[in-house]
Every structure is written in C-alpha cells, then in structure tokens.
Amino acid sequence: MTEPSTARAGSDPAPVTAPAAPDPRRGPVVAALMLAMGLAALDGTIVSTAVPQIVGDLGGLSVFSWLFSGYLLAVTVTLPVYGKLSDTFGRKPVLIAGTVLFLAGSLLCAAAWNMASLIAFRVVQGLGGGALQGTVQTIAADLYPLKERPKIQAKLSSVWAASSVAGPALGGLLAGYADWRWIFLVNLPVGLIALWLIGRHLREPARTAPRARVRIDWAGALAIFATGSVLVTALVQGGVAWPWLSAPSLGLLGGAAVLAALTVAVERRAAEPIIPGWVWRRRTIAAVNLSLGALGLLMVAPTVFLPTYAQSVLGLGPIAAGFVLSSWTLSWPTTAALSNRVYTRIGFRLTAILGISLALLLLLAFPFLPFPGEPWQPALLMLLLGGSLGLFQLPLIVGVQSTVPYEERGTTTASVLFCRQVGQSVGAALFGAVANGVLAARLGAGTDLDTLARSLAATDETRRAVDAAVDRVYLGAAAAAALALLALLTLAPRRFPVLKEEDQGAPRLDPAD
C-alpha cells in the first residue's frame, strides 16, 4: 500500500492559518484522558513500594516479580488488539471498556487472598491497561489539530512525570499507614470520574460502515496474544528463573518464533487483520516503529539501573536515588511541549534525529563520570537526556499520527506503543544479562545485581563492580540510540507525508457542553 496523499509535496506539517481559539469544550475530555493515563502511569510505581508489605501478608516471595511481569505482558500483547478495535468500533467504547476492566482488576487485586490470585488479577488489570495507554494517545491526536498536538502530548507526558515522583511516596504512605490493598482501591474514584467525563463529553464521528458488517479477526488476536505471551515470558524469566541457554529459555524463544510465523500467516489471510501489512509497508510507520522500539530498549538503562547505581556507588538512600532518576521527568515534557517550534521549521525527521543524536552523546558520556562522583553529575546527565528524548519521541508520535486518517490512527498508534513496550521487555532481559555478566566476572560466579541491591554491605570492590556493570549497560543503551538514529536515516522519508487536516478526521464535542 502506498503512503496517503499529503498536504503538500515534500513537507511535514500541513500549512497553518491563524490558530483558532482553544475550544473550552475539550477541557473535560482532556481531564478524562489525563485521569485515565494517570491510572496506567501510577500503577507500576505505586505497587513497587508496597512489595514488602504484600509479600509479608500473602507470601510468595519467589514469584512476586510476576506482579509486574504479568501486568506488562497483558498490556503489551493487547495494545495492537485495542488499536484495531478502536478503529473498527470507535475510541469511546474501547476506552470505556478498558477503564471498566482496569477498575474491575483493581477491585479484585484489593480482595486477593494469596500471591497467585493477586498475580492473576494484575493480569486482568493489564488487559484494561492496554486499552488505556493506546486509546488515550489516539483520542489525544483526534481532538487536536497538528499544530496543537504537542500541548496535549506534553500534558500526558507530565502525567507520567508526576507519577514517577508521586507514585512511590503515595504507595509507601498507603502501605505503611493504612493497608497495601488501598493502593488498588484508590484507582476506583479516579477511574469513575474519568468514565463519567468520557461518557458525558466525548462524541465521535458516525461510523461509515454498519456494525453488522464488521468482521473481527479473532484468530489474529489470539495468535498475537499467544506470541506476545510466550516471548515476554521468555524475556522476563530468562536469566532469572532459569539460565538463558537452558531448555526452558530455548524452548520458549523457539516457540515464540514459530508462533510469530503462524501469526504472520493468519494475518495475511484475514479480511480485517489486527496488525495490517501496511503498518510495515509504509516507510514512515515502519521507521517510527523501529525507532521507538529502540527507545524502549534504551530507557531501561536509567529506569532500572540508575537507582541501583545511585545507592550502591554514590551511597544515596532510596528517596535521594529516586530524585536522581526523576530529574529527566522535568525536562522531557518541557522539550516535548516546545518541540513544535522546531519541527515546524525543520520537519519531524530532522527534529527526531537531533534529539536522538544528543541522547546518543549523553549516553556515551555516562561511563566517563568519575568514580564515585557526586550525585549532581548523573542527575545533570539525566536532565539533559530527558530533554533530548522529548525532542525525539514526541515529533515521531505526532508526525506518524498525522500521516494516517481517523480510521487508521488507532492501529498506527498501537503499533508504535507496542514496539516501545517490546523494546522495554527486550532491554530488561538484555541489559540484565550484561550487568550480571560483568558482576560475575569481577566478583565471582553467582553474583548478580539483584543480590547486591538487597545487600547492605557496599565494599569498594562491589561499588566498583556495580559502576562497571552500569557503565556497560549505558553503552548498550547508546547502541540502541544508534539503532534508532540508523532507522531514521535509512528508512524514514525526508519529509513525513502529512495529510490535510480535513482528511485526518476528528471526533465531535457535545454542543451542549
């Protein structure tokens, strides 16, 4: 399939007239989107701080990591399914259904009686979380014309930034002074408000085809779910529950490869595939998918390994270590909000290339930090890294959403987020293996980062070993940034084929609002 027609040949943003006054009727919908995104953003950070209380109450220390892995698995494998459903049935019913499912999972988690039931209910939460992440991003693009999209995307980014700081504090307070079950119950009032606002204020265009004629690719959805489940399980458990070269790892990876081939065969024969072939045949979408997959990969280095570095090498406490990491949450939404001033002049591709090139240099600079160094040094690097990634990610998301019409935007957005999620899963497995390999070489077989992170002893030898391990991880993240840069340079067209605003489509807002 060829690229859609553009607003003007060889240009990125469509020609812009004088900006229209902001529509106050969008306010309630935007508030609902931020609340819904907040549910997904808070989930990981608020749960992580309550793990000791949860394990102390329910037991299951050996499998508690599946509280996060199960949720991540469900979110990842359902993203493309929800994207297709939102294009077929509309964003509103998918977002409402996903929010209801997420809240039902939250309520069940609060009622869990053992670790197995809690993990199962976290999967239910994740099934709803996939709809929240993908559909919120799609509705944001539907609501705003191209010139205004950085504003809403920056607001959504600020939700993630605030959650990364507030989540651990709130989770600790609830677990320490109330009960860990409240970390799930607090989702209910927030989600109910979001549901009411969406139900009351969002109106979508009438569907062009009768619902009776819509055919859902259930075989493709099942194949995608099975493939993603096996692959993410292999990546999450490999090197943790069993060695990478053991029979379970090789069997799961081989099974994922077979299922992936089966998924391709099923999707090629489907009349309305969940992941249509044009997602990869169009150069713009393919380049963005690969670039943001690499972004997911490189994000693992700071989010997973920097807190351990700050505690083990710099000697900081958990709260101070969190602030070192959170510095990038200040600059990321700021540069994202200002990125339209750059890409309207030089285009989406060049803006993203500028951002990822700066990120590459900053990631390469991390191994040159002095040992043990001062906390402000990695914090400054993270501040600059967040700014560079804001210039990289947002123009790609806004740009690719602007190249497709309304009826393809859900699928396109979901494919981008799906690739980023898979990149994070691959990064966690790959960089975990790299870090543990360095530690084993320096400190002896059987030593890994998790063991050292839980240890109160921090000798000079272990500190230097952790420093070397994290340095290697950041070099791996720099390699991921280089892959993203290569994808943009070789695959992305010089100018994104942006559609005219009237061809992109937009939902209606209730005139009575």
Short mmCIF file of C-alpha atoms in Angstrom, two decimals:
data_model
loop_
_atom_site.label_atom_id
_atom_site.label_comp_id
_atom_site.label_asym_id
_atom_site.label_seq_id
_atom_site.Cartn_x
_atom_site.Cartn_y
_atom_site.Cartn_z
CA MET A 1 0.00 0.00 0.00
CA THR A 2 1.29 3.44 -0.83
CA GLU A 3 1.52 6.37 1.52
CA PRO A 4 -1.64 8.51 1.88
CA SER A 5 -1.87 11.76 -0.02
CA THR A 6 -0.07 14.66 1.63
CA ALA A 7 -0.97 18.21 2.40
CA ARG A 8 1.76 19.44 0.11
CA ALA A 9 4.54 17.62 -1.62
CA GLY A 10 7.77 17.28 0.32
CA SER A 11 6.55 18.92 3.52
CA ASP A 12 5.95 17.82 7.07
CA PRO A 13 3.37 19.97 8.83
CA ALA A 14 0.31 20.99 6.86
CA PRO A 15 0.02 24.69 6.06
CA VAL A 16 -1.29 26.55 9.06
CA THR A 17 -3.52 29.56 9.15
CA ALA A 18 -4.05 31.76 12.19
CA PRO A 19 -4.58 29.47 15.18
CA ALA A 20 -8.15 29.03 16.27
CA ALA A 21 -9.14 29.95 19.80
CA PRO A 22 -8.93 26.96 22.17
CA ASP A 23 -12.23 25.10 22.38
CA PRO A 24 -13.30 25.09 26.04
CA ARG A 25 -15.43 22.00 25.37
CA ARG A 26 -12.25 19.94 25.06
CA GLY A 27 -11.37 20.62 28.69
CA PRO A 28 -13.47 17.85 30.30
CA VAL A 29 -12.29 15.30 27.73
CA VAL A 30 -8.65 16.27 28.26
CA ALA A 31 -9.16 15.96 32.02
CA ALA A 32 -10.61 12.50 31.49
CA LEU A 33 -7.66 11.48 29.32
CA MET A 34 -5.17 12.68 31.95
CA LEU A 35 -7.01 10.80 34.69
CA ALA A 36 -7.13 7.63 32.60
CA MET A 37 -3.45 7.94 31.73
CA GLY A 38 -2.72 8.57 35.41
CA LEU A 39 -4.24 5.20 36.28
CA ALA A 40 -1.78 3.44 33.98
CA ALA A 41 1.18 5.67 34.90
CA LEU A 42 0.80 5.30 38.66
CA ASP A 43 0.34 1.55 38.53
CA GLY A 44 3.95 0.38 38.40
CA THR A 45 5.48 2.95 40.74
CA ILE A 46 2.82 2.76 43.43
CA VAL A 47 2.86 -1.04 43.58
CA SER A 48 6.65 -1.37 43.70
CA THR A 49 6.97 0.39 47.08
CA ALA A 50 4.39 -1.89 48.71
CA VAL A 51 6.01 -5.19 47.72
CA PRO A 52 7.47 -5.89 51.22
CA GLN A 53 4.03 -5.46 52.83
CA ILE A 54 2.33 -7.54 50.13
CA VAL A 55 4.84 -10.38 50.46
CA GLY A 56 4.64 -10.20 54.25
CA ASP A 57 0.85 -10.58 54.10
CA LEU A 58 0.39 -13.02 51.21
CA GLY A 59 3.77 -14.76 50.94
CA GLY A 60 5.07 -15.77 47.51
CA LEU A 61 8.46 -14.06 47.61
CA SER A 62 9.81 -16.33 44.86
CA VAL A 63 7.17 -15.23 42.34
CA PHE A 64 6.42 -11.63 43.36
CA SER A 65 8.16 -10.30 40.22
CA TRP A 66 5.15 -11.52 38.26
CA LEU A 67 3.14 -8.73 39.88
CA PHE A 68 4.93 -6.52 37.35
CA SER A 69 5.69 -9.03 34.60
CA GLY A 70 2.10 -10.25 34.39
CA TYR A 71 0.78 -6.71 34.09
CA LEU A 72 3.42 -5.79 31.49
CA LEU A 73 2.64 -8.93 29.50
CA ALA A 74 -1.09 -8.18 29.37
CA VAL A 75 -0.55 -4.54 28.37
CA THR A 76 1.95 -5.39 25.65
CA VAL A 77 0.04 -8.14 23.88
CA THR A 78 -3.31 -6.32 23.93
CA LEU A 79 -2.10 -2.98 22.53
CA PRO A 80 -2.46 -3.94 18.83
CA VAL A 81 -5.82 -5.61 19.51
CA TYR A 82 -7.26 -2.49 21.14
CA GLY A 83 -5.81 -0.33 18.38
CA LYS A 84 -7.69 -2.27 15.73
CA LEU A 85 -10.88 -2.35 17.80
CA SER A 86 -10.77 1.43 18.28
CA ASP A 87 -10.52 1.91 14.51
CA THR A 88 -13.41 -0.52 13.98
CA PHE A 89 -15.85 0.42 16.74
CA GLY A 90 -14.59 3.85 17.81
CA ARG A 91 -12.34 5.10 20.60
CA LYS A 92 -15.03 5.80 23.15
CA PRO A 93 -16.39 2.25 23.67
CA VAL A 94 -12.87 0.81 23.74
CA LEU A 95 -11.67 3.34 26.32
CA ILE A 96 -14.76 2.84 28.47
CA ALA A 97 -14.44 -0.96 28.30
CA GLY A 98 -10.72 -0.80 29.10
CA THR A 99 -11.27 1.52 32.06
CA VAL A 100 -14.02 -0.70 33.45
CA LEU A 101 -11.76 -3.75 33.07
CA PHE A 102 -8.86 -1.94 34.77
CA LEU A 103 -11.10 -0.90 37.69
CA ALA A 104 -12.51 -4.41 37.99
CA GLY A 105 -8.96 -5.74 38.13
CA SER A 106 -8.08 -3.16 40.79
CA LEU A 107 -11.03 -4.20 42.93
CA LEU A 108 -10.11 -7.86 42.56
CA CYS A 109 -6.48 -7.11 43.46
CA ALA A 110 -7.65 -5.46 46.68
CA ALA A 111 -9.57 -8.63 47.52
CA ALA A 112 -6.72 -11.06 46.68
CA TRP A 113 -6.24 -13.87 49.19
CA ASN A 114 -2.81 -15.15 48.11
CA MET A 115 0.00 -14.25 45.71
CA ALA A 116 -1.34 -16.43 42.89
CA SER A 117 -4.72 -14.70 42.94
CA LEU A 118 -3.06 -11.26 43.10
CA ILE A 119 -0.90 -12.06 40.07
CA ALA A 120 -3.96 -13.29 38.15
CA PHE A 121 -5.89 -10.12 38.98
CA ARG A 122 -2.88 -7.99 37.97
CA VAL A 123 -3.16 -9.61 34.55
CA VAL A 124 -6.82 -8.53 34.47
CA GLN A 125 -5.66 -5.00 35.29
CA GLY A 126 -3.15 -5.19 32.44
CA LEU A 127 -5.84 -6.26 29.99
CA GLY A 128 -7.55 -2.97 30.77
CA GLY A 129 -4.28 -1.04 30.89
CA GLY A 130 -3.57 -1.84 27.25
CA ALA A 131 -6.74 -0.01 26.27
CA LEU A 132 -5.88 2.96 28.49
CA GLN A 133 -2.41 3.52 27.06
CA GLY A 134 -3.20 3.14 23.38
CA THR A 135 -6.66 4.69 23.20
CA VAL A 136 -5.80 7.76 25.26
CA GLN A 137 -2.93 8.59 22.90
CA THR A 138 -5.21 8.09 19.89
CA ILE A 139 -8.03 10.28 21.22
CA ALA A 140 -5.48 13.00 22.02
CA ALA A 141 -4.48 13.03 18.35
CA ASP A 142 -8.13 13.01 17.27
CA LEU A 143 -9.03 16.01 19.40
CA TYR A 144 -6.24 18.37 18.40
CA PRO A 145 -5.08 19.61 15.00
CA LEU A 146 -1.44 19.09 14.14
CA LYS A 147 -0.27 22.50 15.40
CA GLU A 148 -1.78 21.93 18.86
CA ARG A 149 -0.90 18.28 19.42
CA PRO A 150 2.35 18.95 21.33
CA LYS A 151 0.26 20.65 24.04
CA ILE A 152 -1.86 17.61 24.81
CA GLN A 153 1.07 15.22 24.41
CA ALA A 154 3.11 17.33 26.83
CA LYS A 155 0.24 17.17 29.32
CA LEU A 156 0.15 13.40 29.04
CA SER A 157 3.93 13.27 29.44
CA SER A 158 3.63 15.41 32.57
CA VAL A 159 1.23 12.81 33.99
CA TRP A 160 3.96 10.16 33.66
CA ALA A 161 6.49 12.56 35.16
CA ALA A 162 4.31 13.36 38.15
CA SER A 163 3.52 9.67 38.65
CA SER A 164 7.18 8.71 38.76
CA VAL A 165 7.66 11.09 41.70
CA ALA A 166 4.30 10.79 43.48
CA GLY A 167 3.77 7.04 42.98
CA PRO A 168 6.49 5.76 45.32
CA ALA A 169 5.58 8.28 48.02
CA LEU A 170 1.86 7.50 47.84
CA GLY A 171 2.47 3.76 47.74
CA GLY A 172 4.74 3.96 50.76
CA LEU A 173 2.24 6.04 52.73
CA LEU A 174 -0.67 3.73 51.99
CA ALA A 175 1.30 0.57 52.67
CA GLY A 176 2.90 1.95 55.82
CA TYR A 177 0.00 3.77 57.45
CA ALA A 178 -3.13 2.16 56.01
CA ASP A 179 -3.06 -1.17 54.16
CA TRP A 180 -1.43 -2.24 50.90
CA ARG A 181 -4.88 -3.02 49.47
CA TRP A 182 -5.59 0.70 49.30
CA ILE A 183 -3.00 1.13 46.54
CA PHE A 184 -5.54 -0.61 44.30
CA LEU A 185 -8.69 0.86 45.81
CA VAL A 186 -7.54 4.45 45.16
CA ASN A 187 -7.93 3.70 41.45
CA LEU A 188 -11.70 3.45 41.78
CA PRO A 189 -12.71 7.11 42.38
CA VAL A 190 -10.19 8.35 39.79
CA GLY A 191 -11.41 5.87 37.18
CA LEU A 192 -15.08 6.56 37.86
CA ILE A 193 -14.57 10.30 37.34
CA ALA A 194 -12.74 9.60 34.07
CA LEU A 195 -15.59 7.32 32.93
CA TRP A 196 -18.22 9.96 33.67
CA LEU A 197 -16.31 12.68 31.81
CA ILE A 198 -15.73 10.49 28.74
CA GLY A 199 -19.33 9.26 28.68
CA ARG A 200 -20.72 12.79 29.06
CA HIS A 201 -18.44 14.87 26.83
CA LEU A 202 -16.85 12.81 24.05
CA ARG A 203 -18.76 12.39 20.81
CA GLU A 204 -17.26 10.58 17.84
CA PRO A 205 -17.97 10.66 14.11
CA ALA A 206 -20.64 8.27 12.86
CA ARG A 207 -19.12 5.02 11.64
CA THR A 208 -19.06 4.74 7.85
CA ALA A 209 -19.91 1.03 7.81
CA PRO A 210 -22.75 -0.71 9.64
CA ARG A 211 -21.63 -2.63 12.68
CA ALA A 212 -23.27 -5.79 11.36
CA ARG A 213 -20.77 -5.92 8.51
CA VAL A 214 -17.70 -5.58 10.74
CA ARG A 215 -15.62 -8.74 10.95
CA ILE A 216 -13.27 -9.12 13.91
CA ASP A 217 -10.05 -11.04 13.37
CA TRP A 218 -10.33 -13.20 16.47
CA ALA A 219 -7.82 -15.74 15.11
CA GLY A 220 -5.27 -12.96 14.60
CA ALA A 221 -5.94 -11.53 18.08
CA LEU A 222 -5.43 -14.96 19.65
CA ALA A 223 -2.25 -15.55 17.64
CA ILE A 224 -0.82 -12.14 18.65
CA PHE A 225 -1.72 -12.77 22.29
CA ALA A 226 -0.09 -16.21 22.26
CA THR A 227 3.06 -14.95 20.52
CA GLY A 228 3.46 -11.98 22.83
CA SER A 229 2.79 -14.06 25.93
CA VAL A 230 5.43 -16.65 25.09
CA LEU A 231 8.01 -14.05 24.01
CA VAL A 232 7.58 -11.78 27.05
CA THR A 233 7.62 -14.81 29.38
CA ALA A 234 10.92 -15.91 27.83
CA LEU A 235 12.41 -12.42 28.20
CA VAL A 236 11.18 -11.89 31.75
CA GLN A 237 12.12 -15.30 33.16
CA GLY A 238 15.30 -15.93 31.16
CA GLY A 239 18.37 -15.47 33.32
CA VAL A 240 16.16 -15.25 36.43
CA ALA A 241 14.11 -18.41 36.84
CA TRP A 242 16.44 -20.40 34.60
CA PRO A 243 19.68 -19.82 32.62
CA TRP A 244 19.48 -18.23 29.17
CA LEU A 245 20.87 -21.28 27.40
CA SER A 246 18.69 -23.76 29.30
CA ALA A 247 15.92 -25.85 27.77
CA PRO A 248 13.09 -23.62 29.09
CA SER A 249 14.59 -20.44 27.58
CA LEU A 250 15.42 -22.03 24.25
CA GLY A 251 12.05 -23.75 24.13
CA LEU A 252 10.12 -20.54 24.81
CA LEU A 253 12.15 -18.48 22.33
CA GLY A 254 11.75 -21.18 19.69
CA GLY A 255 8.03 -21.38 20.42
CA ALA A 256 7.74 -17.59 20.10
CA ALA A 257 9.44 -17.75 16.68
CA VAL A 258 7.04 -20.46 15.49
CA LEU A 259 4.02 -18.55 16.80
CA ALA A 260 5.26 -15.35 15.15
CA ALA A 261 5.43 -17.13 11.78
CA LEU A 262 1.92 -18.51 12.38
CA THR A 263 0.68 -15.00 13.26
CA VAL A 264 2.05 -13.61 10.00
CA ALA A 265 0.31 -16.37 8.05
CA VAL A 266 -3.00 -15.78 9.85
CA GLU A 267 -2.84 -12.01 9.42
CA ARG A 268 -2.09 -12.29 5.69
CA ARG A 269 -5.26 -14.31 5.17
CA ALA A 270 -7.52 -12.18 7.40
CA ALA A 271 -10.00 -9.82 5.78
CA GLU A 272 -9.55 -7.25 8.60
CA PRO A 273 -6.21 -8.13 10.27
CA ILE A 274 -5.37 -6.88 13.74
CA ILE A 275 -1.91 -5.83 12.52
CA PRO A 276 -2.39 -4.99 8.83
CA GLY A 277 0.54 -5.26 6.46
CA TRP A 278 0.55 -1.54 5.69
CA VAL A 279 1.91 -0.88 9.20
CA TRP A 280 5.25 -2.23 7.97
CA ARG A 281 4.98 -1.47 4.25
CA ARG A 282 4.72 2.28 4.78
CA ARG A 283 8.21 3.62 5.34
CA THR A 284 7.13 6.33 7.77
CA ILE A 285 5.31 4.00 10.15
CA ALA A 286 7.96 1.28 9.91
CA ALA A 287 10.74 3.77 10.70
CA VAL A 288 8.86 5.18 13.69
CA ASN A 289 8.05 1.70 14.99
CA LEU A 290 11.69 0.65 14.87
CA SER A 291 12.91 3.95 16.33
CA LEU A 292 10.53 3.84 19.29
CA GLY A 293 11.29 0.15 19.81
CA ALA A 294 14.91 1.24 20.24
CA LEU A 295 13.71 4.00 22.60
CA GLY A 296 12.04 1.37 24.80
CA LEU A 297 15.32 -0.53 24.80
CA LEU A 298 17.47 2.42 25.87
CA MET A 299 15.01 3.63 28.51
CA VAL A 300 15.73 0.51 30.55
CA ALA A 301 19.25 1.73 31.37
CA PRO A 302 18.23 4.73 33.50
CA THR A 303 14.89 3.49 34.83
CA VAL A 304 16.12 0.08 36.01
CA PHE A 305 19.83 0.51 36.69
CA LEU A 306 20.37 4.14 37.72
CA PRO A 307 18.64 3.79 41.14
CA THR A 308 20.92 0.86 42.00
CA TYR A 309 23.93 2.87 40.80
CA ALA A 310 22.89 5.83 42.96
CA GLN A 311 22.51 3.68 46.06
CA SER A 312 25.42 1.25 45.63
CA VAL A 313 28.01 3.58 44.06
CA LEU A 314 27.03 7.05 45.27
CA GLY A 315 25.81 5.85 48.67
CA LEU A 316 22.43 7.59 48.47
CA GLY A 317 19.25 6.49 50.20
CA PRO A 318 16.25 5.22 48.19
CA ILE A 319 14.49 8.60 48.18
CA ALA A 320 17.57 10.56 47.10
CA ALA A 321 18.31 7.92 44.45
CA GLY A 322 14.79 8.38 43.13
CA PHE A 323 15.35 12.11 42.76
CA VAL A 324 18.48 11.49 40.68
CA LEU A 325 16.35 9.47 38.27
CA SER A 326 13.37 11.83 38.36
CA SER A 327 15.40 14.74 37.01
CA TRP A 328 14.69 13.61 33.47
CA THR A 329 10.95 13.79 34.11
CA LEU A 330 11.32 17.56 34.43
CA SER A 331 12.96 18.17 31.06
CA TRP A 332 11.19 15.52 28.95
CA PRO A 333 7.69 17.12 28.96
CA THR A 334 9.20 20.62 28.68
CA THR A 335 11.09 19.95 25.45
CA ALA A 336 8.18 17.87 24.17
CA ALA A 337 5.85 20.85 24.59
CA LEU A 338 8.32 23.12 22.78
CA SER A 339 9.20 20.64 20.02
CA ASN A 340 6.58 22.04 17.63
CA ARG A 341 8.69 25.20 17.35
CA VAL A 342 11.46 23.00 15.98
CA TYR A 343 9.63 20.54 13.74
CA THR A 344 7.52 23.23 12.11
CA ARG A 345 10.81 24.68 10.85
CA ILE A 346 12.97 21.65 10.08
CA GLY A 347 10.46 18.78 9.93
CA PHE A 348 9.63 15.76 12.09
CA ARG A 349 12.51 13.60 10.89
CA LEU A 350 15.28 16.13 11.44
CA THR A 351 13.92 17.09 14.85
CA ALA A 352 13.90 13.45 15.93
CA ILE A 353 17.40 12.95 14.51
CA LEU A 354 18.59 15.96 16.51
CA GLY A 355 17.05 14.58 19.71
CA ILE A 356 18.39 11.03 19.38
CA SER A 357 21.85 12.29 18.36
CA LEU A 358 22.05 14.34 21.57
CA ALA A 359 20.79 11.33 23.55
CA LEU A 360 23.49 9.16 21.97
CA LEU A 361 26.23 11.56 23.08
CA LEU A 362 24.83 11.79 26.62
CA LEU A 363 24.59 8.01 26.99
CA LEU A 364 28.17 7.68 25.79
CA ALA A 365 29.22 10.29 28.37
CA PHE A 366 27.91 8.29 31.35
CA PRO A 367 30.86 5.83 31.53
CA PHE A 368 33.20 8.83 31.77
CA LEU A 369 31.69 10.03 35.05
CA PRO A 370 34.30 9.94 37.85
CA PHE A 371 34.21 7.22 40.47
CA PRO A 372 32.46 7.54 42.85
CA GLY A 373 31.44 11.01 41.72
CA GLU A 374 28.81 13.43 43.00
CA PRO A 375 25.02 12.96 42.74
CA TRP A 376 24.60 16.12 40.65
CA GLN A 377 26.66 14.61 37.82
CA PRO A 378 24.32 11.75 36.83
CA ALA A 379 21.35 13.99 37.69
CA LEU A 380 22.57 16.59 35.19
CA LEU A 381 23.07 13.93 32.53
CA MET A 382 19.53 12.65 33.15
CA LEU A 383 18.14 16.18 32.93
CA LEU A 384 19.80 16.64 29.54
CA LEU A 385 18.83 13.13 28.42
CA GLY A 386 15.18 13.78 29.20
CA GLY A 387 15.31 16.97 27.17
CA SER A 388 16.84 15.22 24.17
CA LEU A 389 14.32 12.35 24.28
CA GLY A 390 11.44 14.83 24.44
CA LEU A 391 12.70 16.21 21.12
CA PHE A 392 12.96 12.67 19.78
CA GLN A 393 9.79 10.88 20.84
CA LEU A 394 7.03 13.47 20.54
CA PRO A 395 7.72 14.59 16.94
CA LEU A 396 7.69 10.95 15.85
CA ILE A 397 4.36 10.20 17.55
CA VAL A 398 2.71 13.43 16.38
CA GLY A 399 4.18 13.02 12.92
CA VAL A 400 3.14 9.43 12.33
CA GLN A 401 -0.38 10.07 13.67
CA SER A 402 -0.69 12.91 11.15
CA THR A 403 0.10 10.67 8.18
CA VAL A 404 -3.00 8.47 8.59
CA PRO A 405 -6.75 9.15 8.52
CA TYR A 406 -9.04 8.75 11.50
CA GLU A 407 -9.92 5.13 10.70
CA GLU A 408 -6.26 4.05 10.75
CA ARG A 409 -4.96 6.13 13.64
CA GLY A 410 -5.78 3.66 16.42
CA THR A 411 -3.91 0.84 14.70
CA THR A 412 -0.96 3.10 13.92
CA THR A 413 -0.69 4.47 17.46
CA ALA A 414 -1.00 0.99 18.97
CA SER A 415 1.75 -0.37 16.73
CA VAL A 416 4.11 2.38 17.89
CA LEU A 417 3.36 1.78 21.57
CA PHE A 418 3.55 -1.99 21.08
CA CYS A 419 7.06 -1.71 19.64
CA ARG A 420 8.15 0.50 22.52
CA GLN A 421 6.78 -1.97 25.07
CA VAL A 422 8.53 -4.90 23.36
CA GLY A 423 11.73 -2.85 23.32
CA GLN A 424 11.48 -2.38 27.07
CA SER A 425 10.98 -6.11 27.64
CA VAL A 426 13.95 -6.96 25.42
CA GLY A 427 16.05 -4.26 27.10
CA ALA A 428 15.30 -5.51 30.61
CA ALA A 429 16.40 -9.03 29.65
CA LEU A 430 19.41 -8.00 27.56
CA PHE A 431 20.84 -5.38 29.89
CA GLY A 432 20.16 -7.55 32.93
CA ALA A 433 22.30 -10.26 31.35
CA VAL A 434 25.04 -7.72 30.53
CA ALA A 435 25.12 -6.31 34.07
CA ASN A 436 25.10 -9.72 35.74
CA GLY A 437 27.86 -10.94 33.41
CA VAL A 438 30.12 -8.04 34.41
CA LEU A 439 29.41 -8.59 38.10
CA ALA A 440 30.08 -12.33 37.84
CA ALA A 441 33.38 -11.67 36.07
CA ARG A 442 34.53 -9.21 38.76
CA LEU A 443 33.05 -10.71 41.92
CA GLY A 444 32.73 -14.39 41.11
CA ALA A 445 30.08 -16.71 39.72
CA GLY A 446 26.62 -16.46 41.24
CA THR A 447 26.78 -12.71 41.82
CA ASP A 448 24.01 -10.63 40.27
CA LEU A 449 22.66 -7.10 40.52
CA ASP A 450 19.51 -8.07 42.45
CA THR A 451 21.59 -9.72 45.17
CA LEU A 452 23.87 -6.70 45.52
CA ALA A 453 20.92 -4.28 45.52
CA ARG A 454 19.40 -6.09 48.51
CA SER A 455 22.73 -6.31 50.33
CA LEU A 456 23.55 -3.74 52.99
CA ALA A 457 27.30 -4.23 52.51
CA ALA A 458 28.89 -1.88 49.98
CA THR A 459 32.62 -2.52 49.86
CA ASP A 460 34.87 -0.63 47.50
CA GLU A 461 35.14 -3.76 45.36
CA THR A 462 31.38 -4.16 44.98
CA ARG A 463 30.92 -0.45 44.32
CA ARG A 464 33.46 -0.55 41.51
CA ALA A 465 31.85 -3.69 40.12
CA VAL A 466 28.41 -2.07 40.07
CA ASP A 467 29.91 1.04 38.49
CA ALA A 468 31.46 -1.05 35.71
CA ALA A 469 28.25 -3.02 35.17
CA VAL A 470 26.10 0.11 34.84
CA ASP A 471 28.69 1.68 32.53
CA ARG A 472 28.33 -1.32 30.21
CA VAL A 473 24.55 -1.02 30.34
CA TYR A 474 24.73 2.65 29.33
CA LEU A 475 27.00 1.70 26.42
CA GLY A 476 24.32 -0.78 25.39
CA ALA A 477 21.72 1.99 25.64
CA ALA A 478 23.95 4.14 23.42
CA ALA A 479 23.97 1.30 20.89
CA ALA A 480 20.14 1.30 21.00
CA ALA A 481 20.16 5.06 20.36
CA ALA A 482 22.46 4.45 17.39
CA LEU A 483 19.96 1.89 16.03
CA ALA A 484 17.15 4.45 16.32
CA LEU A 485 19.29 7.01 14.51
CA LEU A 486 20.09 4.48 11.78
CA ALA A 487 16.39 3.67 11.29
CA LEU A 488 15.57 7.36 10.85
CA LEU A 489 18.46 7.96 8.47
CA THR A 490 17.83 4.93 6.26
CA LEU A 491 14.09 4.21 6.44
CA ALA A 492 12.24 7.42 7.28
CA PRO A 493 11.34 9.62 4.32
CA ARG A 494 12.98 13.04 4.28
CA ARG A 495 9.55 14.58 4.87
CA PHE A 496 6.63 12.82 6.55
CA PRO A 497 3.59 12.57 4.20
CA VAL A 498 1.23 14.59 6.38
CA LEU A 499 -2.47 14.57 5.50
CA LYS A 500 -4.55 17.70 5.27
CA GLU A 501 -6.41 18.42 8.50
CA GLU A 502 -9.81 17.78 6.90
CA ASP A 503 -8.62 14.33 5.76
CA GLN A 504 -7.42 13.30 9.22
CA GLY A 505 -10.86 13.45 10.80
CA ALA A 506 -11.77 14.40 14.37
CA PRO A 507 -14.42 13.50 16.97
CA ARG A 508 -17.23 15.91 17.72
CA LEU A 509 -17.78 17.58 21.06
CA ASP A 510 -21.23 17.88 22.55
CA PRO A 511 -22.60 21.35 21.65
CA ALA A 512 -24.35 21.47 25.00
CA ASP A 513 -21.08 21.31 26.92
#
